[in-house]
mmCIF file of C-alpha atoms and ligand atoms in Angstrom:
data_model
loop_
_atom_site.group_PDB
_atom_site.id
_atom_site.type_symbol
_atom_site.label_atom_id
_atom_site.label_comp_id
_atom_site.label_asym_id
_atom_site.label_seq_id
_atom_site.Cartn_x
_atom_site.Cartn_y
_atom_site.Cartn_z
ATOM 1 C CA MET A 1 -0.661 5.696 3.633
ATOM 2 C CA SER A 2 0.049 3.755 6.774
ATOM 3 C CA GLY A 3 -1.949 2.139 9.531
ATOM 4 C CA LYS A 4 -3.201 -1.235 10.684
ATOM 5 C CA ILE A 5 -6.563 -2.271 9.281
ATOM 6 C CA LEU A 6 -8.565 -5.153 10.718
ATOM 7 C CA VAL A 7 -10.503 -6.773 7.883
ATOM 8 C CA THR A 8 -13.326 -8.943 9.217
ATOM 9 C CA GLY A 9 -14.457 -11.435 6.562
ATOM 10 C CA GLY A 10 -11.203 -10.704 4.760
ATOM 11 C CA ALA A 11 -10.960 -14.201 3.244
ATOM 12 C CA GLY A 12 -14.288 -13.747 1.439
ATOM 13 C CA TYR A 13 -14.980 -12.514 -2.064
ATOM 14 C CA ILE A 14 -14.918 -8.734 -1.585
ATOM 15 C CA GLY A 15 -12.576 -8.833 1.419
ATOM 16 C CA SER A 16 -9.814 -10.725 -0.375
ATOM 17 C CA HIS A 17 -9.838 -8.277 -3.306
ATOM 18 C CA THR A 18 -9.821 -5.333 -0.924
ATOM 19 C CA CYS A 19 -6.796 -6.721 0.942
ATOM 20 C CA ILE A 20 -4.740 -6.437 -2.267
ATOM 21 C CA LEU A 21 -5.454 -2.743 -2.727
ATOM 22 C CA LEU A 22 -5.035 -1.942 0.976
ATOM 23 C CA ILE A 23 -1.593 -3.539 0.986
ATOM 24 C CA GLU A 24 -0.638 -1.842 -2.282
ATOM 25 C CA ALA A 25 -1.712 1.473 -0.732
ATOM 26 C CA GLY A 26 0.699 0.876 2.188
ATOM 27 C CA TYR A 27 -1.660 -0.379 4.884
ATOM 28 C CA GLU A 28 -0.929 -3.335 7.126
ATOM 29 C CA VAL A 29 -3.789 -5.805 6.996
ATOM 30 C CA ILE A 30 -5.024 -8.236 9.656
ATOM 31 C CA VAL A 31 -7.613 -10.686 8.366
ATOM 32 C CA PHE A 32 -10.175 -12.049 10.841
ATOM 33 C CA ASP A 33 -12.481 -14.741 9.498
ATOM 34 C CA ASN A 34 -14.254 -17.877 10.697
ATOM 35 C CA PHE A 35 -14.095 -19.370 7.165
ATOM 36 C CA SER A 36 -17.819 -20.190 7.261
ATOM 37 C CA ASN A 37 -18.059 -19.103 3.618
ATOM 38 C CA SER A 38 -14.427 -19.000 2.475
ATOM 39 C CA SER A 39 -11.108 -20.776 2.702
ATOM 40 C CA ILE A 40 -7.564 -19.843 3.645
ATOM 41 C CA GLU A 41 -6.608 -20.505 0.022
ATOM 42 C CA SER A 42 -7.920 -17.054 -1.004
ATOM 43 C CA ILE A 43 -5.476 -15.402 1.377
ATOM 44 C CA LYS A 44 -2.595 -17.608 0.241
ATOM 45 C CA ARG A 45 -3.271 -16.401 -3.278
ATOM 46 C CA VAL A 46 -3.497 -12.773 -2.170
ATOM 47 C CA GLU A 47 -0.115 -13.216 -0.475
ATOM 48 C CA LYS A 48 1.313 -14.432 -3.789
ATOM 49 C CA ILE A 49 -0.178 -11.480 -5.650
ATOM 50 C CA VAL A 50 1.135 -8.843 -3.226
ATOM 51 C CA GLY A 51 4.412 -10.663 -2.521
ATOM 52 C CA SER A 52 4.181 -10.475 1.272
ATOM 53 C CA SER A 53 2.568 -12.425 4.066
ATOM 54 C CA ILE A 54 -0.674 -11.453 5.788
ATOM 55 C CA VAL A 55 -1.607 -11.987 9.422
ATOM 56 C CA VAL A 56 -4.704 -14.204 9.437
ATOM 57 C CA ILE A 57 -6.664 -14.932 12.591
ATOM 58 C CA GLU A 58 -9.337 -17.591 12.599
ATOM 59 C CA GLY A 59 -12.169 -16.429 14.830
ATOM 60 C CA ASP A 60 -15.804 -15.483 15.024
ATOM 61 C CA ILE A 61 -16.979 -11.890 15.382
ATOM 62 C CA ARG A 62 -19.596 -13.066 17.881
ATOM 63 C CA ASN A 63 -16.836 -14.260 20.173
ATOM 64 C CA ARG A 64 -15.625 -11.240 22.133
ATOM 65 C CA ASP A 65 -12.587 -13.107 23.432
ATOM 66 C CA ASP A 66 -11.491 -13.987 19.903
ATOM 67 C CA LEU A 67 -11.739 -10.294 19.065
ATOM 68 C CA ARG A 68 -10.022 -9.117 22.252
ATOM 69 C CA GLY A 69 -7.094 -11.344 21.349
ATOM 70 C CA VAL A 70 -6.664 -9.398 18.122
ATOM 71 C CA PHE A 71 -6.873 -5.954 19.743
ATOM 72 C CA GLU A 72 -4.518 -7.041 22.564
ATOM 73 C CA ASN A 73 -1.854 -8.053 20.079
ATOM 74 C CA HIS A 74 -2.307 -5.357 17.436
ATOM 75 C CA LYS A 75 -2.824 -1.628 17.581
ATOM 76 C CA ILE A 76 -5.716 -1.452 15.092
ATOM 77 C CA ASP A 77 -6.400 1.943 13.497
ATOM 78 C CA ALA A 78 -9.647 1.081 11.701
ATOM 79 C CA VAL A 79 -11.906 -1.866 10.897
ATOM 80 C CA ILE A 80 -13.406 -2.802 7.551
ATOM 81 C CA HIS A 81 -16.307 -5.009 8.496
ATOM 82 C CA PHE A 82 -17.193 -7.474 5.720
ATOM 83 C CA ALA A 83 -17.975 -10.495 7.923
ATOM 84 C CA GLY A 84 -21.562 -11.574 7.494
ATOM 85 C CA LEU A 85 -23.899 -14.076 5.928
ATOM 86 C CA LYS A 86 -25.347 -12.882 2.629
ATOM 87 C CA ALA A 87 -27.754 -15.354 1.005
ATOM 88 C CA VAL A 88 -31.221 -13.802 0.791
ATOM 89 C CA GLY A 89 -33.174 -17.079 0.408
ATOM 90 C CA GLU A 90 -31.268 -18.758 3.237
ATOM 91 C CA SER A 91 -32.002 -15.772 5.476
ATOM 92 C CA VAL A 92 -35.744 -16.349 5.005
ATOM 93 C CA GLU A 93 -35.321 -19.974 6.115
ATOM 94 C CA GLN A 94 -32.896 -19.235 8.957
ATOM 95 C CA PRO A 95 -33.671 -15.746 10.255
ATOM 96 C CA LEU A 96 -32.233 -16.289 13.735
ATOM 97 C CA ARG A 97 -28.933 -17.505 12.323
ATOM 98 C CA TYR A 98 -28.724 -14.373 10.161
ATOM 99 C CA TYR A 99 -29.680 -11.982 12.961
ATOM 100 C CA ASP A 100 -27.250 -13.664 15.347
ATOM 101 C CA ASN A 101 -24.346 -13.755 12.927
ATOM 102 C CA ASN A 102 -24.803 -10.351 11.327
ATOM 103 C CA ILE A 103 -26.341 -8.218 14.066
ATOM 104 C CA SER A 104 -25.044 -9.829 17.273
ATOM 105 C CA GLY A 105 -21.662 -10.183 15.561
ATOM 106 C CA THR A 106 -21.544 -6.471 14.737
ATOM 107 C CA VAL A 107 -22.597 -5.512 18.275
ATOM 108 C CA ALA A 108 -19.817 -7.685 19.724
ATOM 109 C CA LEU A 109 -17.290 -6.197 17.305
ATOM 110 C CA CYS A 110 -18.248 -2.617 18.180
ATOM 111 C CA GLU A 111 -18.132 -3.348 21.926
ATOM 112 C CA VAL A 112 -14.623 -4.722 21.680
ATOM 113 C CA MET A 113 -13.548 -1.868 19.376
ATOM 114 C CA SER A 114 -14.830 0.533 22.033
ATOM 115 C CA GLU A 115 -12.936 -1.255 24.798
ATOM 116 C CA TYR A 116 -9.728 -0.684 22.841
ATOM 117 C CA SER A 117 -10.643 2.875 21.735
ATOM 118 C CA CYS A 118 -10.705 1.916 18.090
ATOM 119 C CA LYS A 119 -13.705 3.840 16.768
ATOM 120 C CA SER A 120 -13.327 3.877 12.983
ATOM 121 C CA ILE A 121 -15.441 1.425 11.019
ATOM 122 C CA VAL A 122 -16.302 0.922 7.357
ATOM 123 C CA PHE A 123 -19.364 -1.304 7.038
ATOM 124 C CA SER A 124 -20.558 -3.429 4.089
ATOM 125 C CA SER A 125 -24.137 -2.386 3.572
ATOM 126 C CA SER A 126 -26.135 -3.120 0.469
ATOM 127 C CA ALA A 127 -28.433 -1.568 -2.116
ATOM 128 C CA THR A 128 -30.951 -4.093 -0.815
ATOM 129 C CA VAL A 129 -31.811 -1.475 1.863
ATOM 130 C CA TYR A 130 -33.594 0.586 -0.829
ATOM 131 C CA GLY A 131 -36.243 -2.160 -1.197
ATOM 132 C CA ASP A 132 -38.259 -1.439 -4.342
ATOM 133 C CA PRO A 133 -37.179 2.146 -5.139
ATOM 134 C CA HIS A 134 -39.836 4.537 -6.486
ATOM 135 C CA THR A 135 -37.465 5.690 -9.222
ATOM 136 C CA THR A 136 -33.917 5.248 -10.531
ATOM 137 C CA PRO A 137 -31.087 6.207 -10.278
ATOM 138 C CA ILE A 138 -31.067 5.737 -6.507
ATOM 139 C CA LYS A 139 -29.687 8.445 -4.227
ATOM 140 C CA GLU A 140 -28.574 7.895 -0.643
ATOM 141 C CA ASP A 141 -31.501 9.873 0.787
ATOM 142 C CA PHE A 142 -34.137 7.570 -0.749
ATOM 143 C CA SER A 143 -36.399 5.807 1.730
ATOM 144 C CA VAL A 144 -35.226 2.426 2.992
ATOM 145 C CA SER A 145 -37.046 -0.844 3.605
ATOM 146 C CA ALA A 146 -36.384 -4.560 3.571
ATOM 147 C CA THR A 147 -38.303 -7.602 2.460
ATOM 148 C CA ASN A 148 -36.158 -10.354 3.999
ATOM 149 C CA PRO A 149 -34.055 -10.999 7.127
ATOM 150 C CA TYR A 150 -30.764 -10.459 5.261
ATOM 151 C CA GLY A 151 -31.866 -6.994 4.138
ATOM 152 C CA ARG A 152 -33.251 -6.217 7.587
ATOM 153 C CA SER A 153 -29.942 -7.208 9.177
ATOM 154 C CA LYS A 154 -28.215 -4.569 7.002
ATOM 155 C CA LEU A 155 -30.834 -1.950 7.877
ATOM 156 C CA PHE A 156 -30.589 -2.687 11.613
ATOM 157 C CA ILE A 157 -26.805 -2.580 11.569
ATOM 158 C CA GLU A 158 -26.856 0.788 9.793
ATOM 159 C CA GLU A 159 -29.159 2.085 12.544
ATOM 160 C CA ILE A 160 -27.050 0.560 15.325
ATOM 161 C CA LEU A 161 -23.951 2.282 13.955
ATOM 162 C CA ARG A 162 -25.835 5.592 13.689
ATOM 163 C CA ASP A 163 -26.996 5.232 17.311
ATOM 164 C CA LEU A 164 -23.438 4.492 18.353
ATOM 165 C CA TYR A 165 -22.273 7.723 16.761
ATOM 166 C CA VAL A 166 -25.060 9.685 18.458
ATOM 167 C CA SER A 167 -23.965 8.249 21.821
ATOM 168 C CA ASP A 168 -20.293 9.025 21.202
ATOM 169 C CA ASN A 169 -19.263 11.524 18.532
ATOM 170 C CA SER A 170 -15.710 10.258 18.454
ATOM 171 C CA TRP A 171 -16.870 7.322 16.286
ATOM 172 C CA LYS A 172 -16.207 7.516 12.557
ATOM 173 C CA VAL A 173 -18.604 5.398 10.527
ATOM 174 C CA VAL A 174 -18.772 4.812 6.788
ATOM 175 C CA LEU A 175 -21.767 2.833 5.520
ATOM 176 C CA LEU A 176 -21.013 1.636 2.007
ATOM 177 C CA ARG A 177 -24.074 0.501 0.093
ATOM 178 C CA TYR A 178 -22.826 -1.840 -2.609
ATOM 179 C CA PHE A 179 -24.845 -2.474 -5.725
ATOM 180 C CA ASN A 180 -24.052 -5.781 -7.556
ATOM 181 C CA PRO A 181 -20.387 -6.755 -7.130
ATOM 182 C CA VAL A 182 -18.996 -9.007 -9.886
ATOM 183 C CA GLY A 183 -15.724 -9.773 -11.664
ATOM 184 C CA ALA A 184 -12.361 -10.781 -10.265
ATOM 185 C CA TYR A 185 -8.748 -9.688 -9.871
ATOM 186 C CA LYS A 186 -7.082 -9.342 -13.282
ATOM 187 C CA SER A 187 -4.749 -12.353 -12.874
ATOM 188 C CA GLY A 188 -7.717 -14.715 -12.437
ATOM 189 C CA ASP A 189 -6.206 -16.179 -9.254
ATOM 190 C CA ILE A 190 -8.891 -14.964 -6.870
ATOM 191 C CA GLY A 191 -12.608 -14.540 -7.450
ATOM 192 C CA GLU A 192 -16.088 -15.398 -6.268
ATOM 193 C CA ASP A 193 -16.389 -19.011 -5.136
ATOM 194 C CA PRO A 194 -19.982 -19.883 -4.203
ATOM 195 C CA LYS A 195 -20.216 -22.962 -1.983
ATOM 196 C CA ASP A 196 -23.468 -24.291 -3.495
ATOM 197 C CA ILE A 197 -25.523 -23.510 -6.591
ATOM 198 C CA PRO A 198 -24.960 -19.785 -7.166
ATOM 199 C CA ASN A 199 -27.881 -17.500 -6.260
ATOM 200 C CA ASN A 200 -26.449 -14.530 -8.117
ATOM 201 C CA LEU A 201 -26.492 -13.966 -11.840
ATOM 202 C CA MET A 202 -22.843 -13.573 -12.820
ATOM 203 C CA PRO A 203 -21.471 -16.652 -10.983
ATOM 204 C CA PHE A 204 -24.343 -18.704 -12.403
ATOM 205 C CA ILE A 205 -23.558 -17.514 -15.934
ATOM 206 C CA ALA A 206 -19.853 -18.210 -15.326
ATOM 207 C CA GLN A 207 -20.579 -21.782 -14.237
ATOM 208 C CA THR A 208 -22.850 -22.280 -17.246
ATOM 209 C CA ALA A 209 -20.147 -20.986 -19.606
ATOM 210 C CA VAL A 210 -17.599 -23.387 -18.110
ATOM 211 C CA GLY A 211 -19.998 -26.324 -18.483
ATOM 212 C CA LYS A 212 -20.913 -26.921 -14.831
ATOM 213 C CA ARG A 213 -24.551 -25.858 -15.363
ATOM 214 C CA GLU A 214 -26.749 -26.752 -18.303
ATOM 215 C CA PHE A 215 -28.540 -23.442 -18.800
ATOM 216 C CA LEU A 216 -29.395 -20.167 -17.127
ATOM 217 C CA ASN A 217 -32.922 -19.532 -15.902
ATOM 218 C CA VAL A 218 -33.779 -15.937 -16.739
ATOM 219 C CA PHE A 219 -36.147 -14.940 -13.950
ATOM 220 C CA GLY A 220 -38.874 -13.042 -15.808
ATOM 221 C CA ASP A 221 -38.991 -11.279 -19.173
ATOM 222 C CA ASP A 222 -42.052 -9.143 -18.520
ATOM 223 C CA TYR A 223 -40.564 -6.395 -16.349
ATOM 224 C CA ASN A 224 -40.915 -2.787 -17.374
ATOM 225 C CA THR A 225 -37.308 -2.570 -18.656
ATOM 226 C CA HIS A 226 -35.737 -2.194 -22.118
ATOM 227 C CA ASP A 227 -35.901 -5.944 -22.863
ATOM 228 C CA GLY A 228 -38.250 -7.130 -20.108
ATOM 229 C CA THR A 229 -35.516 -8.711 -17.936
ATOM 230 C CA GLY A 230 -34.312 -7.312 -14.591
ATOM 231 C CA VAL A 231 -31.882 -4.384 -14.655
ATOM 232 C CA ARG A 232 -29.060 -4.025 -12.119
ATOM 233 C CA ASP A 233 -25.972 -1.927 -11.468
ATOM 234 C CA TYR A 234 -23.022 -4.324 -11.786
ATOM 235 C CA ILE A 235 -19.805 -3.071 -10.235
ATOM 236 C CA HIS A 236 -16.363 -4.588 -10.687
ATOM 237 C CA VAL A 237 -15.063 -5.963 -7.386
ATOM 238 C CA MET A 238 -11.735 -4.132 -7.864
ATOM 239 C CA ASP A 239 -13.567 -0.818 -8.228
ATOM 240 C CA LEU A 240 -15.465 -1.719 -5.065
ATOM 241 C CA ALA A 241 -12.174 -2.555 -3.340
ATOM 242 C CA ASP A 242 -10.812 0.839 -4.384
ATOM 243 C CA GLY A 243 -13.875 2.457 -2.786
ATOM 244 C CA HIS A 244 -12.875 0.876 0.553
ATOM 245 C CA VAL A 245 -9.313 2.161 0.343
ATOM 246 C CA LYS A 246 -10.661 5.653 -0.389
ATOM 247 C CA ALA A 247 -13.089 5.339 2.551
ATOM 248 C CA ILE A 248 -10.212 4.355 4.862
ATOM 249 C CA ASN A 249 -8.102 7.264 3.581
ATOM 250 C CA LYS A 250 -11.006 9.612 4.246
ATOM 251 C CA ILE A 251 -12.001 8.268 7.655
ATOM 252 C CA LYS A 252 -9.015 9.922 9.338
ATOM 253 C CA SER A 253 -10.251 13.409 8.500
ATOM 254 C CA PHE A 254 -13.837 13.390 9.721
ATOM 255 C CA ASN A 255 -16.067 12.445 12.643
ATOM 256 C CA ASP A 256 -19.470 11.511 11.359
ATOM 257 C CA VAL A 257 -21.609 8.789 9.823
ATOM 258 C CA MET A 258 -21.343 8.785 6.050
ATOM 259 C CA THR A 259 -23.708 6.741 3.887
ATOM 260 C CA ILE A 260 -22.371 6.194 0.381
ATOM 261 C CA ASN A 261 -23.583 4.295 -2.678
ATOM 262 C CA LEU A 262 -20.919 2.257 -4.465
ATOM 263 C CA GLY A 263 -22.292 1.495 -7.892
ATOM 264 C CA ALA A 264 -21.252 2.145 -11.459
ATOM 265 C CA GLY A 265 -24.405 4.142 -12.113
ATOM 266 C CA LYS A 266 -25.420 2.154 -15.189
ATOM 267 C CA GLY A 267 -28.171 -0.435 -15.482
ATOM 268 C CA TYR A 268 -27.738 -3.674 -17.436
ATOM 269 C CA SER A 269 -30.420 -6.276 -18.008
ATOM 270 C CA VAL A 270 -29.988 -10.027 -17.508
ATOM 271 C CA LEU A 271 -29.808 -10.476 -21.288
ATOM 272 C CA ASP A 272 -27.251 -7.625 -21.623
ATOM 273 C CA VAL A 273 -25.010 -9.436 -19.123
ATOM 274 C CA LEU A 274 -25.537 -12.759 -20.865
ATOM 275 C CA LYS A 275 -24.486 -11.297 -24.233
ATOM 276 C CA ALA A 276 -21.449 -9.543 -22.727
ATOM 277 C CA TYR A 277 -20.409 -12.838 -21.100
ATOM 278 C CA GLU A 278 -20.776 -14.728 -24.378
ATOM 279 C CA MET A 279 -18.467 -12.179 -26.017
ATOM 280 C CA ALA A 280 -15.934 -12.379 -23.175
ATOM 281 C CA SER A 281 -15.861 -16.173 -23.027
ATOM 282 C CA GLY A 282 -16.437 -17.025 -26.685
ATOM 283 C CA LYS A 283 -19.028 -19.557 -25.439
ATOM 284 C CA GLU A 284 -22.682 -19.801 -26.212
ATOM 285 C CA ILE A 285 -24.641 -19.656 -22.947
ATOM 286 C CA PRO A 286 -27.974 -21.491 -23.158
ATOM 287 C CA TYR A 287 -30.889 -19.912 -21.289
ATOM 288 C CA LYS A 288 -34.596 -20.380 -20.676
ATOM 289 C CA ILE A 289 -37.127 -17.801 -19.656
ATOM 290 C CA ALA A 290 -38.470 -18.781 -16.220
ATOM 291 C CA PRO A 291 -41.037 -17.192 -13.887
ATOM 292 C CA ARG A 292 -40.045 -14.128 -11.887
ATOM 293 C CA ARG A 293 -38.105 -14.849 -8.682
ATOM 294 C CA ASP A 294 -39.951 -13.900 -5.475
ATOM 295 C CA GLY A 295 -38.819 -10.594 -4.059
ATOM 296 C CA ASP A 296 -37.049 -9.393 -7.231
ATOM 297 C CA ILE A 297 -37.561 -5.858 -8.489
ATOM 298 C CA ALA A 298 -37.513 -4.562 -12.077
ATOM 299 C CA SER A 299 -34.696 -2.073 -11.936
ATOM 300 C CA CYS A 300 -32.016 -0.945 -9.502
ATOM 301 C CA TYR A 301 -29.038 1.297 -10.203
ATOM 302 C CA ALA A 302 -27.145 3.917 -8.295
ATOM 303 C CA ASP A 303 -26.615 7.598 -8.530
ATOM 304 C CA PRO A 304 -22.931 7.388 -7.559
ATOM 305 C CA SER A 305 -22.284 11.161 -7.537
ATOM 306 C CA TYR A 306 -21.932 11.427 -3.738
ATOM 307 C CA ALA A 307 -19.071 8.871 -3.770
ATOM 308 C CA ARG A 308 -17.337 10.992 -6.399
ATOM 309 C CA GLU A 309 -17.852 14.160 -4.402
ATOM 310 C CA ILE A 310 -16.903 12.857 -0.968
ATOM 311 C CA LEU A 311 -14.341 10.129 -1.737
ATOM 312 C CA GLY A 312 -13.134 11.126 -5.212
ATOM 313 C CA TRP A 313 -14.204 7.615 -6.242
ATOM 314 C CA GLU A 314 -15.843 6.342 -9.372
ATOM 315 C CA ALA A 315 -16.117 2.964 -11.070
ATOM 316 C CA LYS A 316 -13.641 2.622 -13.932
ATOM 317 C CA ARG A 317 -14.265 -0.862 -15.336
ATOM 318 C CA ASP A 318 -17.171 -1.527 -17.694
ATOM 319 C CA ILE A 319 -19.423 -4.566 -18.069
ATOM 320 C CA ASN A 320 -17.124 -6.138 -20.706
ATOM 321 C CA GLN A 321 -14.156 -5.929 -18.325
ATOM 322 C CA MET A 322 -16.276 -7.428 -15.532
ATOM 323 C CA CYS A 323 -17.143 -10.406 -17.754
ATOM 324 C CA ILE A 324 -13.586 -10.830 -19.069
ATOM 325 C CA ASP A 325 -12.157 -10.892 -15.541
ATOM 326 C CA SER A 326 -14.902 -13.167 -14.220
ATOM 327 C CA TRP A 327 -14.260 -15.584 -17.097
ATOM 328 C CA ARG A 328 -10.489 -15.609 -16.521
ATOM 329 C CA TRP A 329 -11.078 -16.642 -12.883
ATOM 330 C CA GLN A 330 -13.793 -19.198 -13.754
ATOM 331 C CA SER A 331 -11.889 -20.820 -16.621
ATOM 332 C CA LYS A 332 -8.630 -20.989 -14.632
ATOM 333 C CA ASN A 333 -10.459 -22.337 -11.554
ATOM 334 C CA PRO A 334 -13.527 -24.286 -12.712
ATOM 335 C CA ASP A 335 -14.004 -25.644 -9.177
ATOM 336 C CA GLY A 336 -13.112 -22.410 -7.416
ATOM 337 C CA TYR A 337 -10.423 -22.617 -4.742
ATOM 338 C CA LYS A 338 -10.639 -26.407 -4.818
ATOM 339 C CA SER A 339 -9.238 -26.322 -8.383
HETATM 340 P P1 NAD B 401 -18.367 -13.672 1.451
HETATM 341 O O1 NAD B 401 -19.304 -14.652 2.048
HETATM 342 O O2 NAD B 401 -17.507 -14.083 0.333
HETATM 343 O O3 NAD B 401 -17.451 -13.029 2.593
HETATM 344 C C1 NAD B 401 -17.878 -12.887 3.930
HETATM 345 C C2 NAD B 401 -16.786 -13.452 4.811
HETATM 346 O O4 NAD B 401 -17.183 -13.293 6.176
HETATM 347 C C3 NAD B 401 -16.529 -14.942 4.581
HETATM 348 O O5 NAD B 401 -15.131 -15.153 4.425
HETATM 349 C C4 NAD B 401 -17.049 -15.618 5.847
HETATM 350 O O6 NAD B 401 -16.339 -16.790 6.158
HETATM 351 C C5 NAD B 401 -16.861 -14.510 6.874
HETATM 352 N N1 NAD B 401 -17.772 -14.568 8.030
HETATM 353 C C6 NAD B 401 -19.116 -14.730 8.024
HETATM 354 N N2 NAD B 401 -19.590 -14.725 9.274
HETATM 355 C C7 NAD B 401 -18.533 -14.573 10.104
HETATM 356 C C8 NAD B 401 -18.378 -14.502 11.511
HETATM 357 N N3 NAD B 401 -19.428 -14.625 12.341
HETATM 358 N N4 NAD B 401 -17.135 -14.313 12.030
HETATM 359 C C9 NAD B 401 -16.058 -14.213 11.199
HETATM 360 N N5 NAD B 401 -16.142 -14.287 9.868
HETATM 361 C C10 NAD B 401 -17.373 -14.455 9.318
HETATM 362 O O7 NAD B 401 -19.267 -12.390 1.014
HETATM 363 P P2 NAD B 401 -18.854 -11.113 0.166
HETATM 364 O O8 NAD B 401 -19.593 -11.176 -1.122
HETATM 365 O O9 NAD B 401 -17.397 -10.910 0.179
HETATM 366 O O10 NAD B 401 -19.583 -9.993 1.042
HETATM 367 C C11 NAD B 401 -18.898 -9.268 2.051
HETATM 368 C C12 NAD B 401 -19.891 -8.354 2.736
HETATM 369 O O11 NAD B 401 -20.503 -7.500 1.763
HETATM 370 C C13 NAD B 401 -21.029 -9.090 3.435
HETATM 371 O O12 NAD B 401 -21.327 -8.417 4.637
HETATM 372 C C14 NAD B 401 -22.183 -8.948 2.469
HETATM 373 O O13 NAD B 401 -23.433 -8.973 3.113
HETATM 374 C C15 NAD B 401 -21.914 -7.573 1.875
HETATM 375 N N6 NAD B 401 -22.501 -7.396 0.538
HETATM 376 C C16 NAD B 401 -22.231 -8.309 -0.438
HETATM 377 C C17 NAD B 401 -22.808 -8.157 -1.689
HETATM 378 C C18 NAD B 401 -22.580 -9.194 -2.762
HETATM 379 O O14 NAD B 401 -23.413 -9.287 -3.681
HETATM 380 N N7 NAD B 401 -21.496 -9.955 -2.734
HETATM 381 C C19 NAD B 401 -23.626 -7.062 -1.949
HETATM 382 C C20 NAD B 401 -23.857 -6.134 -0.933
HETATM 383 C C21 NAD B 401 -23.282 -6.315 0.315
HETATM 384 C C1 WQD B 402 -29.515 -10.033 -10.692
HETATM 385 C C2 WQD B 402 -30.573 -10.183 -11.778
HETATM 386 C C3 WQD B 402 -32.358 -11.676 -11.193
HETATM 387 C C4 WQD B 402 -29.941 -15.336 -11.111
HETATM 388 C C5 WQD B 402 -28.670 -9.827 -4.719
HETATM 389 C C6 WQD B 402 -29.141 -9.536 -3.326
HETATM 390 C C7 WQD B 402 -28.629 -8.191 -2.880
HETATM 391 C C8 WQD B 402 -27.115 -8.089 -3.061
HETATM 392 C C9 WQD B 402 -26.676 -8.512 -4.423
HETATM 393 C C10 WQD B 402 -26.051 -8.630 -1.007
HETATM 394 C C11 WQD B 402 -32.004 -10.188 -11.238
HETATM 395 C C12 WQD B 402 -31.572 -12.205 -12.368
HETATM 396 C C13 WQD B 402 -30.362 -14.022 -11.230
HETATM 397 C C14 WQD B 402 -30.367 -16.279 -12.077
HETATM 398 C C15 WQD B 402 -31.594 -14.534 -13.197
HETATM 399 N N1 WQD B 402 -26.408 -8.947 -2.149
HETATM 400 N N2 WQD B 402 -31.169 -13.632 -12.250
HETATM 401 N N3 WQD B 402 -31.183 -15.844 -13.095
HETATM 402 O O1 WQD B 402 -31.039 -9.981 -6.806
HETATM 403 O O2 WQD B 402 -29.971 -7.862 -7.692
HETATM 404 O O3 WQD B 402 -29.183 -8.821 -5.591
HETATM 405 O O4 WQD B 402 -27.251 -9.785 -4.750
HETATM 406 O O5 WQD B 402 -26.282 -7.600 -0.405
HETATM 407 O O6 WQD B 402 -29.003 -8.044 -1.558
HETATM 408 O O7 WQD B 402 -30.571 -9.534 -3.298
HETATM 409 O O8 WQD B 402 -28.652 -9.990 -7.687
HETATM 410 O O9 WQD B 402 -27.331 -11.499 -9.088
HETATM 411 O O10 WQD B 402 -29.226 -12.458 -7.708
HETATM 412 O O11 WQD B 402 -29.757 -11.029 -9.682
HETATM 413 O O12 WQD B 402 -32.331 -14.186 -14.141
HETATM 414 O O13 WQD B 402 -30.063 -17.476 -12.015
HETATM 415 O O14 WQD B 402 -30.394 -11.450 -12.415
HETATM 416 O O15 WQD B 402 -33.726 -11.927 -11.355
HETATM 417 O O16 WQD B 402 -32.804 -9.514 -12.181
HETATM 418 P P1 WQD B 402 -29.855 -9.160 -6.967
HETATM 419 P P2 WQD B 402 -28.681 -11.332 -8.499
#
């Protein structure tokens, strides 16, 4: 495959892993990132892994001139749009910052793409748009809702991109709804590097296993699930990355808006993940049962059959592999990219 792909947020967790597979598939990658939640070190390590250099542009998607500079200098074929803020709790405290960064940023990006007649975009949406689903597994046509500004920013952006397509059918839009991305590249040189105390389960477990946290709080053991703890669809970040490459391959051959779940289609509880991580790391991971976390739901996992049908994609790595790869990254880099 060939073509130039602009990867906004390409220095972040999912973006950096996706860059590897894009380059291996033959695409030229331009990373655009303001490093608000990442560092250039991730890209340096990706360059080592792929054995070639990557064009990196420091800029903000809200700044149209920053973006115009990229499109002036590069003939971009498609954009994978990862750039965004993603902490649910923070979004409740700072809604305007989230709406400005995520929504205004996407509007600016699409305007500049339009100016340069680049109308192919793959967008990072989230299973959070399903709110509290009435049943599982979750299909793409389930009703959507949001309980926090982060989730609403994803819902609004999906709608904005649909409206854009209605206004101009030459747009090609893929909305990828990720379930719970975890794990790391197999070498353990890149991975998830939370800036503060991790909000998400797997990085918190990883930091507990490596001795940076004393114990895991298990948020609730009285849900209606097989062991009472919350059930989620964990998906290996390299499988997720592969989904983006397949979306980019596909985008050339259609004009439409496609909404696609990227999940493994299996639900694991908090205690299932904890046990799998203990096996992978050979460490005992202390935990305490704590009250439920506000806004959490009992169970969430995908029906991933549409991704298989439309993209020929399915998740290949199981929960044990996710924990093994997460542990390799965490134990090699106890302080993340600062290590
Ligand atoms: P991340 O924070 O690691 O990566 C996002 C990147 O975007 C960072 O490098 C950050 O510096 C950059 N960025 C943020 N705002 C920017 C701006 N205004 N201009 C330029 N760059 C900017 O997050 P991630 O986990 O890799 O997530 C990538 C995308 O996937 C996000 O949009 C996120 O909402 C979405 N998503 C993530 C998850 C998850 O659990 N990780 C789940 C569903 C959806
Ligand atoms: C998983 C399970 C927790 C931490 C979030 C966002 C979602 C998406 C993915 C971006 C739940 C439990 C967690 C801990 C725990 N992100 N848990 N102790 O909540 O499914 O989804 O990340 O789009 O929008 O909401 O993921 O990893 O936070 O939680 O017991 O210290 O682990 O209660 O059952 P979640 P998570």
